[in-house]
mmCIF file with all atom_site columns, C-alpha atoms in Angstrom:
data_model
loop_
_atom_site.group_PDB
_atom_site.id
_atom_site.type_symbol
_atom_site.label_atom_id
_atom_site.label_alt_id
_atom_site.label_comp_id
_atom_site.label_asym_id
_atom_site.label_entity_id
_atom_site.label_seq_id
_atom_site.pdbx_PDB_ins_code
_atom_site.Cartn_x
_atom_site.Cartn_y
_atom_site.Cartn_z
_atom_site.occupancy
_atom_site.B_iso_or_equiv
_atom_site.pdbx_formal_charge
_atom_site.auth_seq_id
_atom_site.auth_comp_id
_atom_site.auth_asym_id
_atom_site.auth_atom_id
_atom_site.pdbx_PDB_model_num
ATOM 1   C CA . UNK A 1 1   ? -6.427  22.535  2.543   1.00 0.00 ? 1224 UNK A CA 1
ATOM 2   C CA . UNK A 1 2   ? -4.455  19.628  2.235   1.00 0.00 ? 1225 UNK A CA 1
ATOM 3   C CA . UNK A 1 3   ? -2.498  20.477  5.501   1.00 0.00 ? 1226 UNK A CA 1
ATOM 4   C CA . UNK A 1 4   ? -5.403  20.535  7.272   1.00 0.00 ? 1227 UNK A CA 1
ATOM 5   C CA . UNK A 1 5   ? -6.702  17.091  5.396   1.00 0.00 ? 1228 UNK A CA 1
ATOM 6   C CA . UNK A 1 6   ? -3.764  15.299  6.636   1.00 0.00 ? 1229 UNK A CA 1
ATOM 7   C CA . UNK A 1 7   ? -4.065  16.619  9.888   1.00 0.00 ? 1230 UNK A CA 1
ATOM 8   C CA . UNK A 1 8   ? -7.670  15.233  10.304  1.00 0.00 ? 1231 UNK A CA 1
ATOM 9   C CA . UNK A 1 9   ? -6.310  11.588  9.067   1.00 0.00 ? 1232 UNK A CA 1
ATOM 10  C CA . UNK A 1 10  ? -3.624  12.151  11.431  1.00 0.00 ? 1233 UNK A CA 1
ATOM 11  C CA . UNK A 1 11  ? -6.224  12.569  14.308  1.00 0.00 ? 1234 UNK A CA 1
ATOM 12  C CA . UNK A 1 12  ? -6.248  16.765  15.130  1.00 0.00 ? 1235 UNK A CA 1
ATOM 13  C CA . UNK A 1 13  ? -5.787  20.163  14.340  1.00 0.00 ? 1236 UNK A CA 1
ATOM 14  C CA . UNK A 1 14  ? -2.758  21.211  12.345  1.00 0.00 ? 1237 UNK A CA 1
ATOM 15  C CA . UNK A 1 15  ? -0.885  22.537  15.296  1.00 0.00 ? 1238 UNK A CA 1
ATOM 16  C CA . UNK A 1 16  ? -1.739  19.029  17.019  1.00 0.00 ? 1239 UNK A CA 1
ATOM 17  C CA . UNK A 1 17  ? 0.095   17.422  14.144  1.00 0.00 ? 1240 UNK A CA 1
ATOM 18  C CA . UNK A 1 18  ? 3.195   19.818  14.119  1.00 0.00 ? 1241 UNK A CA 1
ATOM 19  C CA . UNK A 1 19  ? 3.996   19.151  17.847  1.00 0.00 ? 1242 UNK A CA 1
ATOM 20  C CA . UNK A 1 20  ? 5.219   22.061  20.333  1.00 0.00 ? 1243 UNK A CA 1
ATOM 21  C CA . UNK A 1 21  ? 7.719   24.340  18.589  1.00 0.00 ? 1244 UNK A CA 1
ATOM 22  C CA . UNK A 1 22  ? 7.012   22.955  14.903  1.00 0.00 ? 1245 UNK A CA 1
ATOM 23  C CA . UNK A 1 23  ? 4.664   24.909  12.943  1.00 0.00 ? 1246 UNK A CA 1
ATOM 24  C CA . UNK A 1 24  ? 5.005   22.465  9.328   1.00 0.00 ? 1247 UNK A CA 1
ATOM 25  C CA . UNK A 1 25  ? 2.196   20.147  9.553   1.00 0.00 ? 1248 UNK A CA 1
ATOM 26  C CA . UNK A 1 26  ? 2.733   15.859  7.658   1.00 0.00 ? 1249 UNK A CA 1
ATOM 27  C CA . UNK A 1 27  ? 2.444   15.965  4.141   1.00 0.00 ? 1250 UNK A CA 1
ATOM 28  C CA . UNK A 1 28  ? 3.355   13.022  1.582   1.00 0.00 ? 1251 UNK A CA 1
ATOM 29  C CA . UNK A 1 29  ? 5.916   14.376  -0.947  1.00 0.00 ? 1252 UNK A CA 1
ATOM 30  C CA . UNK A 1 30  ? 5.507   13.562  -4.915  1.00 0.00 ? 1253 UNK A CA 1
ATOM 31  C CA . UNK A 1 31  ? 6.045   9.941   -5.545  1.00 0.00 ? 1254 UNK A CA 1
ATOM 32  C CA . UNK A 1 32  ? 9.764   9.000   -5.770  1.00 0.00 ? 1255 UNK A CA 1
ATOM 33  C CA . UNK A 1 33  ? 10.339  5.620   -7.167  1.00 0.00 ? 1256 UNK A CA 1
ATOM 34  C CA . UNK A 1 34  ? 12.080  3.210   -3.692  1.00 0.00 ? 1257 UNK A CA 1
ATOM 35  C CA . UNK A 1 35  ? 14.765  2.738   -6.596  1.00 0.00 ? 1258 UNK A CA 1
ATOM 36  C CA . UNK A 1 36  ? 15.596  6.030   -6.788  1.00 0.00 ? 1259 UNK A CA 1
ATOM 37  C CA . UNK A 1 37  ? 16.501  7.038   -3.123  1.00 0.00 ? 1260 UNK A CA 1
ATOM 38  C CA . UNK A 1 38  ? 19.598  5.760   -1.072  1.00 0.00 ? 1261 UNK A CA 1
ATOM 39  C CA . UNK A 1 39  ? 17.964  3.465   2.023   1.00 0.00 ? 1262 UNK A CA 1
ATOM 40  C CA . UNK A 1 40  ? 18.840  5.481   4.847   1.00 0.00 ? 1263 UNK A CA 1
ATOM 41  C CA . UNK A 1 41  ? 19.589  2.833   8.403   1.00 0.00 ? 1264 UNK A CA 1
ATOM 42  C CA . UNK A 1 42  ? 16.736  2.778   10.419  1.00 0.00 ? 1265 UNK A CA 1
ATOM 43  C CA . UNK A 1 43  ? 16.986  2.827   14.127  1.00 0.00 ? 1266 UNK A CA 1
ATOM 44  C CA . UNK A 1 44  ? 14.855  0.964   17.041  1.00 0.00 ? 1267 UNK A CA 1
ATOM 45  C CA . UNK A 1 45  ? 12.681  4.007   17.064  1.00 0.00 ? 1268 UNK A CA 1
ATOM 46  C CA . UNK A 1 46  ? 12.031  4.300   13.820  1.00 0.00 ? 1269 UNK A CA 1
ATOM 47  C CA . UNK A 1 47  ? 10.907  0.534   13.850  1.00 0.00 ? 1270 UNK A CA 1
ATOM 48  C CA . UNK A 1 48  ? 8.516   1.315   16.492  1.00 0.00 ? 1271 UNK A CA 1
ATOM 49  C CA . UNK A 1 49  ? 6.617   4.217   14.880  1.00 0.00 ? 1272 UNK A CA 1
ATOM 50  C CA . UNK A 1 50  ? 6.561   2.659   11.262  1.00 0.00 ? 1273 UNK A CA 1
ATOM 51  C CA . UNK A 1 51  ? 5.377   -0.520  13.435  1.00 0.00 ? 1274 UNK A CA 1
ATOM 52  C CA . UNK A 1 52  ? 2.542   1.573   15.263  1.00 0.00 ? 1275 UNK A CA 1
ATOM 53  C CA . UNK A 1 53  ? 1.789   3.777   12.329  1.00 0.00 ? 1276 UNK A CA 1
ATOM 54  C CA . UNK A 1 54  ? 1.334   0.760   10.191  1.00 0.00 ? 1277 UNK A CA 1
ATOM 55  C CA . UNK A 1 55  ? -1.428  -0.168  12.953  1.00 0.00 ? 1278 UNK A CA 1
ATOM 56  C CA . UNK A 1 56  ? -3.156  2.823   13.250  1.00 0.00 ? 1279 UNK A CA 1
ATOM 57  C CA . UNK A 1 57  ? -2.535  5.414   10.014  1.00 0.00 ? 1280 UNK A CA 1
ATOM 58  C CA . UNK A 1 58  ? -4.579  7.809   12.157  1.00 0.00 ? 1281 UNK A CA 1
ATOM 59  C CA . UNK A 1 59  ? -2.527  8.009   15.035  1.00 0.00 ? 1282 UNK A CA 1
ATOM 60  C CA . UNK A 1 60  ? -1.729  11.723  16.357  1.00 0.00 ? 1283 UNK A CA 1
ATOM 61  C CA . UNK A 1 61  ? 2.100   12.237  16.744  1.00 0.00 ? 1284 UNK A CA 1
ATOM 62  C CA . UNK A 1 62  ? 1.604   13.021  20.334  1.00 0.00 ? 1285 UNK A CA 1
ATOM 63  C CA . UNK A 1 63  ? -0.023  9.370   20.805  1.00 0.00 ? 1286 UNK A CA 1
ATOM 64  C CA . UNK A 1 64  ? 3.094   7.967   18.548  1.00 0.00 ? 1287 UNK A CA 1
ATOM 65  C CA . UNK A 1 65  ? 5.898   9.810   20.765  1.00 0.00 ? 1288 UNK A CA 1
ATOM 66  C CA . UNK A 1 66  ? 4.187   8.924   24.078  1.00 0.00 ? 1289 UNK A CA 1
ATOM 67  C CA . UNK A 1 67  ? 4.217   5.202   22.949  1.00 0.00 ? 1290 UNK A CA 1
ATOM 68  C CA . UNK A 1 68  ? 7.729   5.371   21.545  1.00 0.00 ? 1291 UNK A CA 1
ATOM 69  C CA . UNK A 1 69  ? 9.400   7.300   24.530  1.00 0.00 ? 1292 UNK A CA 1
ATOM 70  C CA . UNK A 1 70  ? 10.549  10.489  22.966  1.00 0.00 ? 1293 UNK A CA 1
ATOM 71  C CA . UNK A 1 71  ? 9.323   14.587  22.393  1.00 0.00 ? 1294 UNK A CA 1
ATOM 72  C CA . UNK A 1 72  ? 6.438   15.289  20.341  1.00 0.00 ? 1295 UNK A CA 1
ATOM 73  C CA . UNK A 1 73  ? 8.920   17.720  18.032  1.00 0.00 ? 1296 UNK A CA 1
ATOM 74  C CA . UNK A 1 74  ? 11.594  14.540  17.744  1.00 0.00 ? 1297 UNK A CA 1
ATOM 75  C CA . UNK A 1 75  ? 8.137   12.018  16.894  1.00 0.00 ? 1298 UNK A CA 1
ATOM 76  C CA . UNK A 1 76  ? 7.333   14.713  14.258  1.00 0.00 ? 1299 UNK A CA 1
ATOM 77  C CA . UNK A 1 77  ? 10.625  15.027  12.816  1.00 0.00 ? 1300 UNK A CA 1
ATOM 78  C CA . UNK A 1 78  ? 11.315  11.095  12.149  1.00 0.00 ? 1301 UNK A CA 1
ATOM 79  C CA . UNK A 1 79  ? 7.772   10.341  10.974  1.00 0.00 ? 1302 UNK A CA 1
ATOM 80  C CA . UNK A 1 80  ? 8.846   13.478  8.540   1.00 0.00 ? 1303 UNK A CA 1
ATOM 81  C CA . UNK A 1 81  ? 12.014  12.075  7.578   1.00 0.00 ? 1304 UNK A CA 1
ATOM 82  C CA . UNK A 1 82  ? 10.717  8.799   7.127   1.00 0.00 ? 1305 UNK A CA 1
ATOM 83  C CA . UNK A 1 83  ? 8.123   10.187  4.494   1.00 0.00 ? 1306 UNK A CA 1
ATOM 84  C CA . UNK A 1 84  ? 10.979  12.689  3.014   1.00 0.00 ? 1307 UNK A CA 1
ATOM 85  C CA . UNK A 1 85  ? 13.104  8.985   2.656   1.00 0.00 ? 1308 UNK A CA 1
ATOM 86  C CA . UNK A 1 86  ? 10.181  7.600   1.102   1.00 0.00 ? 1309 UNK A CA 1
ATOM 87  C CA . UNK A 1 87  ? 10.211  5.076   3.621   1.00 0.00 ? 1310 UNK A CA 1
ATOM 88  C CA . UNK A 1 88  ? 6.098   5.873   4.693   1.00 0.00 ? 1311 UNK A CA 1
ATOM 89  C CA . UNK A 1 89  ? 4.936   6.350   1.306   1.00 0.00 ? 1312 UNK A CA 1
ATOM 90  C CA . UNK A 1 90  ? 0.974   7.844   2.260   1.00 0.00 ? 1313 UNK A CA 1
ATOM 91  C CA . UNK A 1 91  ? -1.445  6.891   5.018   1.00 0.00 ? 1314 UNK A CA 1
ATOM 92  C CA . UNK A 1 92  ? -4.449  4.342   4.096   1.00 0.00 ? 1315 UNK A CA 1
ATOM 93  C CA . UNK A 1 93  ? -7.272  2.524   5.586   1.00 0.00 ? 1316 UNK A CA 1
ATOM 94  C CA . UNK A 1 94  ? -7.450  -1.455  5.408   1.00 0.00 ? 1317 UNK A CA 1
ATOM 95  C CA . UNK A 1 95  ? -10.647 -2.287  4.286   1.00 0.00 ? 1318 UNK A CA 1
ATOM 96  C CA . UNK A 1 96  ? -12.484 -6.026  4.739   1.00 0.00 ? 1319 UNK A CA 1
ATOM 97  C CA . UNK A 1 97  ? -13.356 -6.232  0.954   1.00 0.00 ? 1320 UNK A CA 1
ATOM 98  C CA . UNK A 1 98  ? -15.782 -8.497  1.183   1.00 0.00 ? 1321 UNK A CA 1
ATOM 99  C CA . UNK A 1 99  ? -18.084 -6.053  3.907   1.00 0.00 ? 1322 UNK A CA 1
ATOM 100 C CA . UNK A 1 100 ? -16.901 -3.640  0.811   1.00 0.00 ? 1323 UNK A CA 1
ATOM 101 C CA . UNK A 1 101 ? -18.720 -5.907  -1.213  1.00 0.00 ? 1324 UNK A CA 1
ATOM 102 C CA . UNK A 1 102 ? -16.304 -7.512  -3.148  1.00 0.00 ? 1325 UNK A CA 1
ATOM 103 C CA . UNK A 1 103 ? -16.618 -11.302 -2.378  1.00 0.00 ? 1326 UNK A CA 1
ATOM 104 C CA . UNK A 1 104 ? -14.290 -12.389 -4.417  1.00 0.00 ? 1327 UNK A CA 1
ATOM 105 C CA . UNK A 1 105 ? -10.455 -12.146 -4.577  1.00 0.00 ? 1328 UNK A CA 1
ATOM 106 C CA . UNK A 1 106 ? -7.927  -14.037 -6.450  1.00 0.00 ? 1329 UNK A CA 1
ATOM 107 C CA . UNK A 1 107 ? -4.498  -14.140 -7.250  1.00 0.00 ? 1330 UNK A CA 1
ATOM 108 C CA . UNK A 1 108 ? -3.596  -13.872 -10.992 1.00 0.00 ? 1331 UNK A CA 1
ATOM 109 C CA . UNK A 1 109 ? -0.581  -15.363 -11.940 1.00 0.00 ? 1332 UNK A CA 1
ATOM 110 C CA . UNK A 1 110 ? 0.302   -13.887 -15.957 1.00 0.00 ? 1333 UNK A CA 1
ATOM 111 C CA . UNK A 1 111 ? 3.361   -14.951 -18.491 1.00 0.00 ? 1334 UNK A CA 1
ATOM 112 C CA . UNK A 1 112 ? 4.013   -11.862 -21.042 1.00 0.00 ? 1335 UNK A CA 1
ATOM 113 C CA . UNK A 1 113 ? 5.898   -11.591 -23.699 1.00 0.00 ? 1336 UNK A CA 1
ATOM 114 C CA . UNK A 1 114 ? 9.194   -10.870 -23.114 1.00 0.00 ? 1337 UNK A CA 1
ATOM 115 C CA . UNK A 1 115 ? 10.318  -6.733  -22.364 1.00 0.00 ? 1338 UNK A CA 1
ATOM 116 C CA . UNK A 1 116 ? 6.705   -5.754  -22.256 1.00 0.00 ? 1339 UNK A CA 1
ATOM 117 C CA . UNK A 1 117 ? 6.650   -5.585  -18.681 1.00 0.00 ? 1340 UNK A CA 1
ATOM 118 C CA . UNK A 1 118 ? 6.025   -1.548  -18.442 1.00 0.00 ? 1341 UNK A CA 1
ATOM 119 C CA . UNK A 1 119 ? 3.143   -1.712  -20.899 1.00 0.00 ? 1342 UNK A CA 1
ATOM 120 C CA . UNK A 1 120 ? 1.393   -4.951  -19.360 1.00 0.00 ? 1343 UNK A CA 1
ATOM 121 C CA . UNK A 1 121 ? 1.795   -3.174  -16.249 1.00 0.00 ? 1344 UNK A CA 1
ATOM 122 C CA . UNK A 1 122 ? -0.245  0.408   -17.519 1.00 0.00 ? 1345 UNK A CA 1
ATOM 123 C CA . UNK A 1 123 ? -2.746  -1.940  -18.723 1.00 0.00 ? 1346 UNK A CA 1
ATOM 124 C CA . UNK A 1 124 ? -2.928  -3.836  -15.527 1.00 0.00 ? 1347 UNK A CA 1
ATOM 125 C CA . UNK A 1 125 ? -3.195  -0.958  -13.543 1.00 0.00 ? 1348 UNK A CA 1
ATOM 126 C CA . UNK A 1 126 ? -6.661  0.139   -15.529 1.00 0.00 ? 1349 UNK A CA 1
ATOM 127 C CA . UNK A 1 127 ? -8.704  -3.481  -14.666 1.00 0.00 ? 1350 UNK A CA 1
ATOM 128 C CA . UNK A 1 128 ? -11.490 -2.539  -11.939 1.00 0.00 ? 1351 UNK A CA 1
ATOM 129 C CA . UNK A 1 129 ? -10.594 -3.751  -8.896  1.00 0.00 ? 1352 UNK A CA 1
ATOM 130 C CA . UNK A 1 130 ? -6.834  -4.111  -8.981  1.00 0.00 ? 1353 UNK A CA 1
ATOM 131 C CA . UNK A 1 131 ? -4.965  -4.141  -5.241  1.00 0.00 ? 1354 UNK A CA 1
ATOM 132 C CA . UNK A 1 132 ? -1.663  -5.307  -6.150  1.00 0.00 ? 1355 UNK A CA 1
ATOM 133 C CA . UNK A 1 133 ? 0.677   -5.932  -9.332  1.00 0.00 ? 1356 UNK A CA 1
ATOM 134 C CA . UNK A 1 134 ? 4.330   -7.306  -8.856  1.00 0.00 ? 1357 UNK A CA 1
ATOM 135 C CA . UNK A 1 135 ? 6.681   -8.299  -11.901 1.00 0.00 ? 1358 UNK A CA 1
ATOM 136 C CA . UNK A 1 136 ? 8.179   -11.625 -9.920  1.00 0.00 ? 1359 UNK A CA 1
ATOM 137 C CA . UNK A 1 137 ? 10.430  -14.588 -11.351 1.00 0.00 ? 1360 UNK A CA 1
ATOM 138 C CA . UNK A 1 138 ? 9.884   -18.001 -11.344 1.00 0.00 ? 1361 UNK A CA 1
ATOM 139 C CA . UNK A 1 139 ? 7.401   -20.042 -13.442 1.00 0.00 ? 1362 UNK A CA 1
ATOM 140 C CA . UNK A 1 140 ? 5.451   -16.757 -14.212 1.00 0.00 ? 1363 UNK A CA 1
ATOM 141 C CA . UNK A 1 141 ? 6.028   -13.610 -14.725 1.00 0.00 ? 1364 UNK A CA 1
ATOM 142 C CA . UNK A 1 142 ? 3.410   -11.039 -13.029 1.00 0.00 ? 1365 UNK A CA 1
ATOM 143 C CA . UNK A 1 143 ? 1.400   -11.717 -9.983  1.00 0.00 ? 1366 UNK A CA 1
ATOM 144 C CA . UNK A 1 144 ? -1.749  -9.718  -9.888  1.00 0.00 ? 1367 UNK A CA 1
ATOM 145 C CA . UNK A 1 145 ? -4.233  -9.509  -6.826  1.00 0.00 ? 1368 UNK A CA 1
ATOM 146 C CA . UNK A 1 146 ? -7.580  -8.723  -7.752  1.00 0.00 ? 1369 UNK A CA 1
ATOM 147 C CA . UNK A 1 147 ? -10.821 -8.056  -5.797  1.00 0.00 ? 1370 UNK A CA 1
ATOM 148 C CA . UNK A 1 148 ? -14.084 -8.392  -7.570  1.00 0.00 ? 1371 UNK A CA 1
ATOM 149 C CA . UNK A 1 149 ? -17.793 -8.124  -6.580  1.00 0.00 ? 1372 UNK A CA 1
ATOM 150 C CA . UNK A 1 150 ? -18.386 -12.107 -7.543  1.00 0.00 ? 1373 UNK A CA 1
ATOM 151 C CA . UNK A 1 151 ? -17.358 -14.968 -9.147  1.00 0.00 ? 1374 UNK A CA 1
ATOM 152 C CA . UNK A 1 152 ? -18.681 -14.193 -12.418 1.00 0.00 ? 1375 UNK A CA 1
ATOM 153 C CA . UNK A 1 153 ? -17.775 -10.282 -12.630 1.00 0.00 ? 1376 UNK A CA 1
ATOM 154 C CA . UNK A 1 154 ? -13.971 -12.277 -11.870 1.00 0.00 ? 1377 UNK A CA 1
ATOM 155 C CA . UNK A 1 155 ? -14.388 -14.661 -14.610 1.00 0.00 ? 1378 UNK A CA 1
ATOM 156 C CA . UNK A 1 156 ? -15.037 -11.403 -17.062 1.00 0.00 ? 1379 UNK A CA 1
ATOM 157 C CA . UNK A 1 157 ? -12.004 -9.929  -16.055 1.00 0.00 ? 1380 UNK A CA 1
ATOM 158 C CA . UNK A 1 158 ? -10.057 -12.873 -16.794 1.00 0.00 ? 1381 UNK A CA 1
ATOM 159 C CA . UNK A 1 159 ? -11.749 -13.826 -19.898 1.00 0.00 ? 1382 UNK A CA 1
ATOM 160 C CA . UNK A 1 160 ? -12.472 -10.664 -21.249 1.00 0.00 ? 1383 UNK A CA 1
ATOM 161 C CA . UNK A 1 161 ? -10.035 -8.111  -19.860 1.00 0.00 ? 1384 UNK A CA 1
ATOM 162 C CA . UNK A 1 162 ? -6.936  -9.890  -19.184 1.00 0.00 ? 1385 UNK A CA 1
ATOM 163 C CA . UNK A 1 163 ? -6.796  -12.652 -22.261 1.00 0.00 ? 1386 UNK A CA 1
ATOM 164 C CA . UNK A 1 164 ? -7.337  -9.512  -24.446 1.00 0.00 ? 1387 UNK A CA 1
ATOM 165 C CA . UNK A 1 165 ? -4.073  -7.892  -23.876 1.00 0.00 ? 1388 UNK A CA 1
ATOM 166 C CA . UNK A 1 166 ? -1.635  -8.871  -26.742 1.00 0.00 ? 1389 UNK A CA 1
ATOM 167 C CA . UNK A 1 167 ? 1.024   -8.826  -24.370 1.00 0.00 ? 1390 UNK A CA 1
ATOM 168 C CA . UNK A 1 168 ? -0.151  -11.725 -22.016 1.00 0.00 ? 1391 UNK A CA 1
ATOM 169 C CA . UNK A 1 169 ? 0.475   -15.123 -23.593 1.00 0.00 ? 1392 UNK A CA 1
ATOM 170 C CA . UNK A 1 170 ? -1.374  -16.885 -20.655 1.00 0.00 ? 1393 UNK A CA 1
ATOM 171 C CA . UNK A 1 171 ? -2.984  -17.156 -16.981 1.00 0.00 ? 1394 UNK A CA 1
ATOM 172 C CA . UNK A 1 172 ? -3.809  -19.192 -14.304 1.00 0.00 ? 1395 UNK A CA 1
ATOM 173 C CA . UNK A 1 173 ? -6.389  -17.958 -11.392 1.00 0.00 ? 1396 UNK A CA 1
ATOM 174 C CA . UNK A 1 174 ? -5.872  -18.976 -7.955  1.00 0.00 ? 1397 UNK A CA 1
ATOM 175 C CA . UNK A 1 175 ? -8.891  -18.055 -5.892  1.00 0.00 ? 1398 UNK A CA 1
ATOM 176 C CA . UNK A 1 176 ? -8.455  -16.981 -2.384  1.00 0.00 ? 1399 UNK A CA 1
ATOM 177 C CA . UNK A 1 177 ? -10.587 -18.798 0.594   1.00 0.00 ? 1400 UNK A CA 1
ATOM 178 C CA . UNK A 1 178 ? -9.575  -16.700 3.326   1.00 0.00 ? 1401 UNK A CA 1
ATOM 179 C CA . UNK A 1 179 ? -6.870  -13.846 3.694   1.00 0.00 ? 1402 UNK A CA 1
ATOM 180 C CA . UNK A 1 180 ? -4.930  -12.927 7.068   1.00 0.00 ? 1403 UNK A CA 1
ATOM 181 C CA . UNK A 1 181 ? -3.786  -9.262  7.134   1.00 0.00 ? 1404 UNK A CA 1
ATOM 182 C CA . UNK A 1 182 ? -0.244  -9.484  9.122   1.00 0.00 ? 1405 UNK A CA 1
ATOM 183 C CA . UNK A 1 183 ? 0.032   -5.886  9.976   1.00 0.00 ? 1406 UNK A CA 1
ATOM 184 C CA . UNK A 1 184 ? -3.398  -5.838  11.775  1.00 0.00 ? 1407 UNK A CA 1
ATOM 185 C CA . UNK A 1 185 ? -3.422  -5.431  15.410  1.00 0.00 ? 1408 UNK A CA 1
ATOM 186 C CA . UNK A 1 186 ? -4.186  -8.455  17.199  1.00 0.00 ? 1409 UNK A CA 1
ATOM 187 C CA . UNK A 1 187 ? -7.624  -9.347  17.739  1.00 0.00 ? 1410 UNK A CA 1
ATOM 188 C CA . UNK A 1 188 ? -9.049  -7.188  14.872  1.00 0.00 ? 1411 UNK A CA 1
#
């Protein structure tokens, strides 16, 4: 079933996905930390399908080897190694949050208290409408991106949820205006 999931978010049948001569069909493999795994040295091609991939998640590995220049069976092997690597950790859809209905985002930049990092962060994790979380130095020392229905549903999470952690010794919102998606294709 979840062969044949993938294969649908890939853009065919199962067989489509393996390629000629390659009956295994893309699958993510359990989570591996990025720390964990030796970087392997990507090459020019590899570039080009993380590049197009990152475009379109849905693209069929046909469409990806035709557009990088090489066999279906070699397109289907690197876009396997490259999730085996951990390199392409899953396949996801960008979504326009506020057509989502979720008007508001904001940044959230957090002090803790000091080696509580891995609890703050299972905490952080659990707030509604959490996109991103990033231990960071500097003047602070998590940056959270939130997305929240409103203004005043935001406000609650910062007031209510976020103040009420023991660990986190303070805050400061930055609310974001407008937001520019880099790996978007041009024109979208």
């Amino acid at each position: 079933m979840a062969d044949e999931q993938m294969a649908d978010a890939r853009g065919g049948t199962p067989e489509e996905a393996a390629g000629e001569g390659v009956g295994e069909v893309l699958s993510a493999p359990p989570y591996t930390p990025a720390y964990a795994l030796p970087a392997r040295p990507l090459d020019a091609i590899d570039r080009d399908i993380l590049r197009l991939l990152q475009t379109d998640g849905r693209a069929s590995v046909r469409s990806v080897a035709e557009r990088v220049h090489v066999s279906r069976a070699n397109a289907y092997a690197r876009i396997n190694r490259l999730i085996d690597d951990g390199v392409i950790r899953g396949f996801s859809a960008r979504v326009n949050h506020e057509r989502a209905g979720h008007g508001a985002s904001a940044y959230i930049t957090l002090k803790i208290v000091q080696n509580s990092w891995r609890t703050v962060r299972e905490q952080l994790k659990a707030l509604p409408g959490a996109a991103h979380i990033a231990l960071v130095s500097g003047d602070f020392d998590v940056l959270l991106l939130v997305h929240t229905p409103d203004n005043r549903t935001l406000r609650e999470l910062v007031l209510t949820r976020l103040q009420a952690i023991p660990e986190v010794l303070s805050t400061r919102t930055l609310l974001v205006f407008d937001e520019l998606d880099l790996d978007a294709e041009p024109g979208t």
